[in-house]
Short mmCIF file of C-alpha atoms and ligand atoms in Angstrom, two decimals:
data_model
loop_
_atom_site.label_atom_id
_atom_site.label_comp_id
_atom_site.label_asym_id
_atom_site.label_seq_id
_atom_site.Cartn_x
_atom_site.Cartn_y
_atom_site.Cartn_z
CA MET A 1 -22.84 3.13 10.26
CA ARG A 2 -21.33 6.40 11.43
CA LEU A 3 -18.54 8.10 9.46
CA HIS A 4 -16.17 10.54 11.11
CA VAL A 5 -13.73 12.43 8.88
CA ALA A 6 -11.12 13.87 11.24
CA ASP A 7 -10.67 17.48 10.30
CA HIS A 8 -7.39 18.71 11.75
CA PRO A 9 -4.52 20.59 10.09
CA LEU A 10 -1.88 18.22 11.51
CA ILE A 11 -3.74 15.23 10.10
CA ALA A 12 -4.04 16.94 6.70
CA HIS A 13 -0.34 17.84 6.78
CA LYS A 14 0.83 14.29 7.50
CA LEU A 15 -1.61 12.83 4.98
CA THR A 16 -0.30 15.11 2.23
CA THR A 17 3.24 13.80 2.73
CA LEU A 18 1.95 10.21 2.84
CA ARG A 19 0.27 10.72 -0.53
CA ASP A 20 3.41 12.13 -2.15
CA GLU A 21 4.96 9.46 -4.38
CA ARG A 22 8.43 10.73 -3.46
CA THR A 23 7.96 9.77 0.22
CA ASP A 24 10.16 6.74 0.93
CA SER A 25 9.08 3.69 2.96
CA PRO A 26 10.78 4.64 6.26
CA THR A 27 9.16 8.09 6.19
CA PHE A 28 5.84 6.58 5.08
CA ARG A 29 5.88 4.14 8.02
CA ARG A 30 6.68 6.88 10.52
CA LEU A 31 3.99 9.21 9.21
CA ALA A 32 1.36 6.45 9.05
CA ASP A 33 2.20 5.64 12.66
CA GLU A 34 1.81 9.28 13.76
CA LEU A 35 -1.39 9.69 11.77
CA VAL A 36 -2.95 6.63 13.37
CA THR A 37 -2.23 7.96 16.85
CA LEU A 38 -4.06 11.18 15.97
CA LEU A 39 -6.98 9.22 14.47
CA ALA A 40 -7.00 6.88 17.47
CA TYR A 41 -7.67 9.86 19.71
CA GLU A 42 -10.94 10.45 17.83
CA ALA A 43 -11.68 6.74 17.45
CA THR A 44 -11.49 6.00 21.17
CA ARG A 45 -13.96 8.71 22.15
CA ASP A 46 -16.49 5.97 23.07
CA VAL A 47 -14.07 3.54 24.68
CA ARG A 48 -15.76 1.98 27.71
CA VAL A 49 -14.55 3.11 31.10
CA GLU A 50 -15.55 2.48 34.67
CA THR A 51 -15.41 4.91 37.54
CA VAL A 52 -12.68 4.55 40.16
CA THR A 53 -11.43 6.57 43.07
CA VAL A 54 -7.74 7.25 43.68
CA ARG A 55 -6.00 9.09 46.47
CA THR A 56 -3.99 12.11 45.42
CA PRO A 57 -1.43 13.43 47.96
CA VAL A 58 -4.20 15.86 48.96
CA SER A 59 -7.51 13.98 48.92
CA ALA A 60 -9.64 11.35 47.21
CA ALA A 61 -10.31 11.98 43.50
CA ALA A 62 -12.95 10.42 41.31
CA GLY A 63 -11.69 9.19 37.95
CA VAL A 64 -12.04 6.46 35.35
CA LYS A 65 -10.10 3.49 34.03
CA LEU A 66 -10.64 1.33 30.96
CA ALA A 67 -13.43 -1.16 31.63
CA ALA A 68 -13.13 -4.94 31.33
CA PRO A 69 -13.08 -6.77 29.00
CA LYS A 70 -10.13 -5.00 27.42
CA PRO A 71 -10.63 -3.47 23.98
CA LEU A 72 -9.38 -5.63 21.13
CA VAL A 73 -7.29 -4.10 18.34
CA VAL A 74 -7.48 -6.00 15.05
CA PRO A 75 -5.07 -5.03 12.28
CA ILE A 76 -6.02 -6.48 8.89
CA LEU A 77 -2.93 -8.10 7.39
CA ARG A 78 -0.79 -6.98 5.76
CA ALA A 79 -1.15 -3.21 5.53
CA GLY A 80 -3.04 -2.86 8.85
CA LEU A 81 0.16 -3.92 10.64
CA GLY A 82 1.63 -0.53 9.76
CA MET A 83 -1.08 1.02 11.95
CA LEU A 84 -0.66 -1.19 15.02
CA ASP A 85 2.07 0.65 16.93
CA GLY A 86 0.35 4.00 16.45
CA MET A 87 -2.86 2.56 17.91
CA MET A 88 -1.19 0.73 20.81
CA ARG A 89 0.59 3.91 21.83
CA LEU A 90 -2.81 5.28 22.83
CA LEU A 91 -4.32 2.01 24.12
CA PRO A 92 -1.32 0.14 25.55
CA THR A 93 -3.41 -2.26 27.62
CA ALA A 94 -5.58 -3.39 24.70
CA GLU A 95 -5.29 -6.94 23.38
CA VAL A 96 -4.40 -7.59 19.76
CA GLY A 97 -5.94 -10.12 17.38
CA PHE A 98 -4.95 -10.65 13.76
CA LEU A 99 -7.09 -11.11 10.69
CA GLY A 100 -5.64 -11.87 7.28
CA MET A 101 -7.91 -10.84 4.44
CA VAL A 102 -7.05 -11.02 0.78
CA ARG A 103 -8.82 -9.32 -2.09
CA ASN A 104 -9.28 -11.20 -5.35
CA GLU A 105 -8.03 -8.56 -7.82
CA ARG A 106 -10.42 -9.82 -10.55
CA THR A 107 -13.67 -10.09 -8.58
CA LEU A 108 -12.59 -7.63 -5.82
CA GLU A 109 -14.19 -10.06 -3.30
CA ALA A 110 -12.49 -10.45 0.11
CA SER A 111 -11.83 -13.74 1.90
CA THR A 112 -10.11 -14.72 5.18
CA TYR A 113 -6.76 -16.53 4.87
CA ALA A 114 -5.58 -16.28 8.48
CA GLU A 115 -6.99 -15.42 11.89
CA ARG A 116 -5.68 -15.28 15.43
CA LEU A 117 -8.57 -14.04 17.54
CA PRO A 118 -10.35 -15.16 20.70
CA ASP A 119 -13.21 -17.58 19.89
CA ASP A 120 -15.61 -15.56 22.01
CA LEU A 121 -15.73 -11.80 21.54
CA SER A 122 -18.93 -11.28 23.54
CA GLY A 123 -19.09 -7.78 24.94
CA ARG A 124 -15.81 -6.73 23.30
CA GLN A 125 -15.16 -3.36 21.74
CA CYS A 126 -13.04 -3.90 18.62
CA TYR A 127 -10.83 -1.42 16.80
CA VAL A 128 -10.19 -2.61 13.25
CA LEU A 129 -7.13 -1.19 11.47
CA ASP A 130 -7.30 -1.09 7.67
CA PRO A 131 -5.55 1.79 5.92
CA MET A 132 -7.63 1.94 2.73
CA LEU A 133 -11.43 1.72 2.66
CA ALA A 134 -11.58 1.23 -1.11
CA THR A 135 -14.26 -1.20 -2.35
CA GLY A 136 -15.43 -1.84 1.22
CA GLY A 137 -15.48 -5.61 0.71
CA THR A 138 -12.54 -6.40 3.00
CA LEU A 139 -13.75 -4.22 5.85
CA ALA A 140 -17.34 -5.50 5.61
CA ALA A 141 -16.11 -9.12 5.72
CA ALA A 142 -13.79 -8.38 8.67
CA ILE A 143 -16.49 -6.62 10.67
CA ARG A 144 -18.99 -9.42 10.03
CA PHE A 145 -16.36 -11.92 11.19
CA LEU A 146 -15.93 -10.05 14.50
CA VAL A 147 -19.65 -9.52 15.08
CA ASP A 148 -20.35 -13.21 14.34
CA ARG A 149 -17.95 -13.98 17.23
CA GLY A 150 -19.88 -11.68 19.56
CA ALA A 151 -18.19 -8.27 19.27
CA ASP A 152 -20.79 -5.65 20.12
CA HIS A 153 -19.06 -2.37 19.24
CA ILE A 154 -16.82 -1.81 16.21
CA THR A 155 -14.68 1.16 15.25
CA ALA A 156 -12.67 0.98 12.03
CA ILE A 157 -9.72 3.31 11.56
CA CYS A 158 -8.84 3.94 7.91
CA LEU A 159 -6.27 6.42 6.65
CA LEU A 160 -8.30 7.02 3.48
CA THR A 161 -11.81 6.21 2.29
CA ALA A 162 -13.61 6.29 -1.05
CA PRO A 163 -17.32 7.12 -1.39
CA GLU A 164 -17.99 3.81 -3.21
CA GLY A 165 -16.38 1.89 -0.35
CA CYS A 166 -18.47 3.65 2.27
CA ARG A 167 -21.66 2.87 0.37
CA ARG A 168 -20.69 -0.77 -0.12
CA LEU A 169 -19.68 -1.09 3.52
CA GLU A 170 -23.02 0.26 4.61
CA GLN A 171 -24.80 -2.29 2.38
CA GLY A 172 -22.47 -5.07 3.54
CA LEU A 173 -23.37 -4.34 7.15
CA GLU A 174 -27.12 -4.57 6.69
CA GLY A 175 -28.58 -6.64 9.51
CA VAL A 176 -25.48 -6.14 11.74
CA ALA A 177 -26.84 -5.03 15.11
CA ALA A 178 -23.55 -3.80 16.60
CA PRO A 179 -22.85 -0.09 16.12
CA VAL A 180 -20.08 0.53 13.56
CA THR A 181 -18.08 3.75 13.25
CA VAL A 182 -15.46 4.53 10.61
CA VAL A 183 -12.84 7.14 11.53
CA THR A 184 -10.73 8.39 8.64
CA ALA A 185 -8.32 11.17 7.71
CA ALA A 186 -10.06 11.94 4.39
CA MET A 187 -12.82 10.99 1.99
CA ASP A 188 -11.25 10.94 -1.48
CA GLU A 189 -12.92 11.40 -4.89
CA ARG A 190 -13.51 7.90 -6.25
CA LEU A 191 -12.10 4.50 -7.16
CA ASP A 192 -10.34 3.82 -10.45
CA GLU A 193 -11.02 0.76 -12.64
CA ARG A 194 -8.49 -1.32 -10.61
CA GLY A 195 -10.19 -0.47 -7.32
CA TYR A 196 -7.53 2.02 -6.24
CA ILE A 197 -8.52 5.17 -4.38
CA VAL A 198 -8.11 8.38 -6.43
CA PRO A 199 -6.07 10.43 -5.68
CA GLY A 200 -5.24 8.07 -2.79
CA LEU A 201 -1.67 7.12 -1.96
CA GLY A 202 -1.17 3.99 -4.06
CA ASP A 203 -0.88 0.52 -2.57
CA ALA A 204 -0.56 1.05 1.19
CA GLY A 205 1.05 -2.38 1.79
CA ASP A 206 3.66 -1.80 -0.91
CA ARG A 207 4.45 1.67 0.34
CA LEU A 208 4.85 0.42 3.92
CA TYR A 209 6.71 -2.81 3.25
CA GLY A 210 7.75 -2.88 -0.42
CA VAL A 211 6.41 -4.84 -3.37
CA VAL A 212 6.41 -8.60 -2.70
CA GLY A 213 4.63 -9.64 -5.88
N1 LIG B 1 -5.67 -0.78 -1.32
C1 LIG B 1 -4.61 0.06 -1.36
O1 LIG B 1 -3.56 -0.21 -0.79
N2 LIG B 1 -4.74 1.22 -2.06
C2 LIG B 1 -5.87 1.56 -2.70
O2 LIG B 1 -5.94 2.64 -3.29
C3 LIG B 1 -6.96 0.67 -2.63
C4 LIG B 1 -6.85 -0.50 -1.93
#
């Protein structure tokens, strides 16, 4: 697994406001969206392209276009939905599949409760959107799900990560042949006893969409 912590003052600036408990939901949603677009720029560095030639008004020009099959963007419900528009702004022709994962708050184990994905992901590059890489259980389960369907290249975009989550993700991906990269805005200090990232930003789903119990 490769970890890329995006080191850019604009990313750090937006992340600081996201963390602030005084930031309201509309502002949080807008900033998360902008932050994802900046992270997506880093995350798509290895997106597959094929060479093409176009005619400019002056001459022929060699260039590239996104290769087939189209990349698949997979937000993990519910909080990953808050990252979808920011990602699609950069990859508008990508397809989108949905994966609902829930974490048992006692055992911290992740399980799938909903999925809307192609049955066959052979040869697909997948971009998984999950704002908080905390225990790593949800992301490991999601990535295994995609690789079991044939995905052969995975990039996860996470707003924040914790060291424990990265270690657990790495263990959880043992035996996974597909290359996995995590792109994040910051590596925080640790997890607390409830599995929250410290200092983190709280519950990303609640801050995006409110507390639904
Ligand atoms: N999920 C969140 O939304 N926040 C955390 O800090 C950890 C997991």
